[in-house]
Short mmCIF file of C-alpha atoms and ligand atoms in Angstrom, two decimals:
data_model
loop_
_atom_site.label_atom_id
_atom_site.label_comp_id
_atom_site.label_asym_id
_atom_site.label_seq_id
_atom_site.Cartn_x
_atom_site.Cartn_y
_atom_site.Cartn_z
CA UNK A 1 111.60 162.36 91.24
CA UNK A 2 108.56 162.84 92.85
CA UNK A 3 108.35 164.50 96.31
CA UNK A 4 107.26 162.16 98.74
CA UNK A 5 106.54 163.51 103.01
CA UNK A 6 104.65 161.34 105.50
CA UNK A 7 102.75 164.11 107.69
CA UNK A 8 102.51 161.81 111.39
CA UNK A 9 100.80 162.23 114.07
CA UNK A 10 98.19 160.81 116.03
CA UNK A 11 95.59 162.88 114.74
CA UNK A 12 93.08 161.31 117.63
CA UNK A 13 90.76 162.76 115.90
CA UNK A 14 92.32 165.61 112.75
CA UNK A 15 91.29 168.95 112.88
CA UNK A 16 91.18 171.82 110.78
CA UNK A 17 94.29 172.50 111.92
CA UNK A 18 95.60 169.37 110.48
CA UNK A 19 94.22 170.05 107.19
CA UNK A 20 95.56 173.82 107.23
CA UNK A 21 98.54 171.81 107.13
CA UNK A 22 98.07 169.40 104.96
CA UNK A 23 96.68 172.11 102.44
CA UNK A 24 100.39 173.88 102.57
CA UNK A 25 102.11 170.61 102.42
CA UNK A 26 100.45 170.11 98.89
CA UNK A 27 101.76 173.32 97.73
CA UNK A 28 105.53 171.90 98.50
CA UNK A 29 105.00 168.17 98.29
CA UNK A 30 103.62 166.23 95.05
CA UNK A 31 102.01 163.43 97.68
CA UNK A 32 101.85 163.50 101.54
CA UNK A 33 101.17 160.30 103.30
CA UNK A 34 99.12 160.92 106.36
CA UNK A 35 100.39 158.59 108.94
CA UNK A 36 98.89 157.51 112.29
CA UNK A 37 102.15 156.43 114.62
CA UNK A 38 102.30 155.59 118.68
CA UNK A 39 102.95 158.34 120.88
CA UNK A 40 103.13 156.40 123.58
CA UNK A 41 102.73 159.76 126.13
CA UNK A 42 99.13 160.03 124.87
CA UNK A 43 95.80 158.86 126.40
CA UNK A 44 93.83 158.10 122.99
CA UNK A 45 89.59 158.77 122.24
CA UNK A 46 89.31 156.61 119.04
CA UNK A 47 91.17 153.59 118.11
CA UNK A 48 93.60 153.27 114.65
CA UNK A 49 90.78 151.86 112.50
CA UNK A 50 88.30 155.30 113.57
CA UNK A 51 90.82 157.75 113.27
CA UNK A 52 91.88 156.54 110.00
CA UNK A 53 88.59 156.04 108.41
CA UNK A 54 88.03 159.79 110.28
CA UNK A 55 91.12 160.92 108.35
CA UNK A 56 90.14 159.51 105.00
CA UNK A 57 86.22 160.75 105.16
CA UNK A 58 87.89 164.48 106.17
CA UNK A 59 90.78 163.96 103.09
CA UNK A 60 87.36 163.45 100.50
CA UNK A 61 88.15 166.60 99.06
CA UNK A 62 92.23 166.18 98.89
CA UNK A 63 93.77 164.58 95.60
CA UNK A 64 97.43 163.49 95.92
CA UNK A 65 97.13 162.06 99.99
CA UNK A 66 96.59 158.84 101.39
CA UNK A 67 96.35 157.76 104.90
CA UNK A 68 98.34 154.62 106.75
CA UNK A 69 98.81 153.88 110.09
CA UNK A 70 102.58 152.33 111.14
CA UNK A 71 103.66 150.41 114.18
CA UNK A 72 107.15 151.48 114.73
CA UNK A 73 109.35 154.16 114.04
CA UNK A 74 108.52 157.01 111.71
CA UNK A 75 112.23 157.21 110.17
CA UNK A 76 111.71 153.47 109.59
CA UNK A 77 108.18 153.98 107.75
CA UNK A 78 109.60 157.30 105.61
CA UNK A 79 112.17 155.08 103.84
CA UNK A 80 109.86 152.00 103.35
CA UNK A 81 107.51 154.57 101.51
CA UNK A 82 110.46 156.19 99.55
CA UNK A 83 109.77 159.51 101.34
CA UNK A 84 112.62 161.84 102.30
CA UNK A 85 110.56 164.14 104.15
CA UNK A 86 108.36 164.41 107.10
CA UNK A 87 106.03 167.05 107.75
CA UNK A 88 104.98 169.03 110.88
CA UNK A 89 102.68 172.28 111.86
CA UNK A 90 103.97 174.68 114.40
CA UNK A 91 102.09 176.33 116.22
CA UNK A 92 103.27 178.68 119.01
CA UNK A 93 106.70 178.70 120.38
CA UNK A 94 104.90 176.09 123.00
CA UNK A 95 105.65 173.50 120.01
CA UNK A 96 109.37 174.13 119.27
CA UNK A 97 111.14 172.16 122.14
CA UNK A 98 109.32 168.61 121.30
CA UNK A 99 109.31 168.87 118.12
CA UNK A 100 113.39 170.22 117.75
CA UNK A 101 113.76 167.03 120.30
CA UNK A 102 112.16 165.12 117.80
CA UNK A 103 113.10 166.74 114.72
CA UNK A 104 116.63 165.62 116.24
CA UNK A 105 116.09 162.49 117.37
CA UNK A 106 114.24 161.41 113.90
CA UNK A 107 117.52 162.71 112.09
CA UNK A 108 120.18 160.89 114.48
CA UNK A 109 117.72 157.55 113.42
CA UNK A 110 117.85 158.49 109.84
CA UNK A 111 120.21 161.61 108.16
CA UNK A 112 118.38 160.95 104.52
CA UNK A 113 115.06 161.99 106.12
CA UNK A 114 114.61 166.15 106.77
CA UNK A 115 111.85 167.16 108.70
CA UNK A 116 110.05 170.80 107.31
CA UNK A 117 107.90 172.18 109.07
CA UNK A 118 105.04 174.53 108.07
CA UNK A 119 103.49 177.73 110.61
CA UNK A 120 99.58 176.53 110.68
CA UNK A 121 97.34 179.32 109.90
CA UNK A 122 96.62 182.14 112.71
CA UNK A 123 93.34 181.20 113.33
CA UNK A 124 94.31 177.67 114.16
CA UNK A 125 96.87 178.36 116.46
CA UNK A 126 95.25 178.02 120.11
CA UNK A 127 93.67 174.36 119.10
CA UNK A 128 94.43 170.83 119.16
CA UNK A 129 92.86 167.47 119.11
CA UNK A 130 93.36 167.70 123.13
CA UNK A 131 91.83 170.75 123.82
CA UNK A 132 89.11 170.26 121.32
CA UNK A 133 88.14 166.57 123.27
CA UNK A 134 87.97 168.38 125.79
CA UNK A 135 85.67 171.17 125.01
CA UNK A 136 83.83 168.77 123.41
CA UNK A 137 83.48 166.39 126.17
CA UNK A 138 81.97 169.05 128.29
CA UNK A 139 79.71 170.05 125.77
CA UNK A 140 81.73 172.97 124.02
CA UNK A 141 80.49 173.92 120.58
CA UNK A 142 83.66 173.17 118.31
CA UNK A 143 81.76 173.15 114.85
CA UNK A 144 84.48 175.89 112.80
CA UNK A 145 87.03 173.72 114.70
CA UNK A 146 86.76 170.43 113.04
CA UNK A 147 85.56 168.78 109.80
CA UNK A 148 81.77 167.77 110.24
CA UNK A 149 82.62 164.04 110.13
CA UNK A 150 84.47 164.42 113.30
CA UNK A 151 82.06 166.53 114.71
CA UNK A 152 79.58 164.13 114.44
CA UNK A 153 81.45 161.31 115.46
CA UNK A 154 82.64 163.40 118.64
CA UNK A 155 79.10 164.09 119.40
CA UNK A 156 77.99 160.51 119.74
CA UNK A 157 81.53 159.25 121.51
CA UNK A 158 80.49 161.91 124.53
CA UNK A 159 76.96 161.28 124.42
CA UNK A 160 77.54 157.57 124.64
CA UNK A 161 80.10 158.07 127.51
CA UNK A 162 77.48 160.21 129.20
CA UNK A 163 75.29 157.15 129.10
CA UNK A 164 73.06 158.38 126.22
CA UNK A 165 72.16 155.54 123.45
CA UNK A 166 74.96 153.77 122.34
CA UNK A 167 76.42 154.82 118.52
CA UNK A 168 75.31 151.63 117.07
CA UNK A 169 71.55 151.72 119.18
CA UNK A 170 68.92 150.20 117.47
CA UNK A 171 65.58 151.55 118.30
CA UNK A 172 63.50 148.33 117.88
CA UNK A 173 66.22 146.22 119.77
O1 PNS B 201 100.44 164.20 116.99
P1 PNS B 201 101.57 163.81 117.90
O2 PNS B 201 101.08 162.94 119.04
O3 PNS B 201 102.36 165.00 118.39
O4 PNS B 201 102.58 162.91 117.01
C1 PNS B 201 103.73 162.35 117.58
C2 PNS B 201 104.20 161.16 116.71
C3 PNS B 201 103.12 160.10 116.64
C4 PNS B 201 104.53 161.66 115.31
C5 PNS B 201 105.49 160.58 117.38
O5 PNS B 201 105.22 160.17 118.68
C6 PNS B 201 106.09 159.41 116.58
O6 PNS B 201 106.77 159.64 115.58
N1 PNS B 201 105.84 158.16 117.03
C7 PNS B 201 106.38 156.96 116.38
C8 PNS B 201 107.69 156.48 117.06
C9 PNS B 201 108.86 157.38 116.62
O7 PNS B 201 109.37 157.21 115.55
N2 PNS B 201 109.17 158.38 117.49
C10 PNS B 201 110.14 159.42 117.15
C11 PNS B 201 111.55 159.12 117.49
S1 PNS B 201 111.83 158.44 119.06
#
């Protein structure tokens, strides 16, 4: 049977830390769907439609993933995709409570779904897409930090904010 995990998250936008993961998830998994869910705690950048198409451009180089986006519950999305696994990266002991709390809560939902989750490499361990905003958003170089399509696309989402020309600009407008 083949080994199916959904990897969620809101990924707004992925990193290389997201792909550190996704890399070790292909070593375990035969297929990983990528999945964008609601976290409803979060204040988002990019809407479902960017950070998927930011997802698929930065997965280019991946055989055996997909992304999706789902509006409901993960446990609910796992079985509707025959997957019996969900993946997450940990990063420093920072991570454990929320995800244990959700580790838990996804298994009360659903006891034929096991969540696994991976350590992300050392070098990723101090980002995340929040931190990474934000460093951009003030200018921050974060170039080793995240795939160049998200780079770019970060670029022109601050510069536009700033009041620069708009992503879409057309010079002889
Ligand atoms: O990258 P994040 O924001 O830490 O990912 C959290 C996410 C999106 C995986 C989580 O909020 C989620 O699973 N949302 C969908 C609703 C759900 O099933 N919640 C878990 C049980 S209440």
């Amino acid at each position: 049977m083949e080994k199916i995990a959904i990897y969620p998250g809101s990924f707004d936008p992925v990193t290389n830390g997201h792909l550190d993961i996704i890399e070790r998830g292909l070593k375990i998994f035969d297929r990983l769907i990528i999945t964008i869910l609601e976290n409803p705690a979060k204040k988002l950048l990019f809407s479902v439609d960017e950070r998927i198409d930011l997802l698929t451009r930065s997965l280019a180089g991946f055989s055996n993933v997909e992304s999706a986006s789902y509006d409901g519950l993960l446990v609910d999305y796992a079985k509707q995709r025959n997957a019996h696994a969900i993946l997450r990266g940990m990063r420093a002991v920072s991570d454990f409570e929320y995800e244990f709390q959700m580790a838990l809560m996804n298994r009360r939902l659903n006891r034929e779904v096991q969540t696994v989750f991976l350590m992300t490499g050392l070098r990723w361990i101090f980002t995340s897409s929040s931190i990474i905003k934000e460093a951009a958003k003030f200018g921050g170089n974060i170039e080793s930090m995240v795939p160049p399509v998200v780079q770019e696309k970060l670029e022109q989402r601050f510069h536009c904010l700033l009041g620069g020309d708009s992503e879409d600009s057309d010079e002889t407008v």
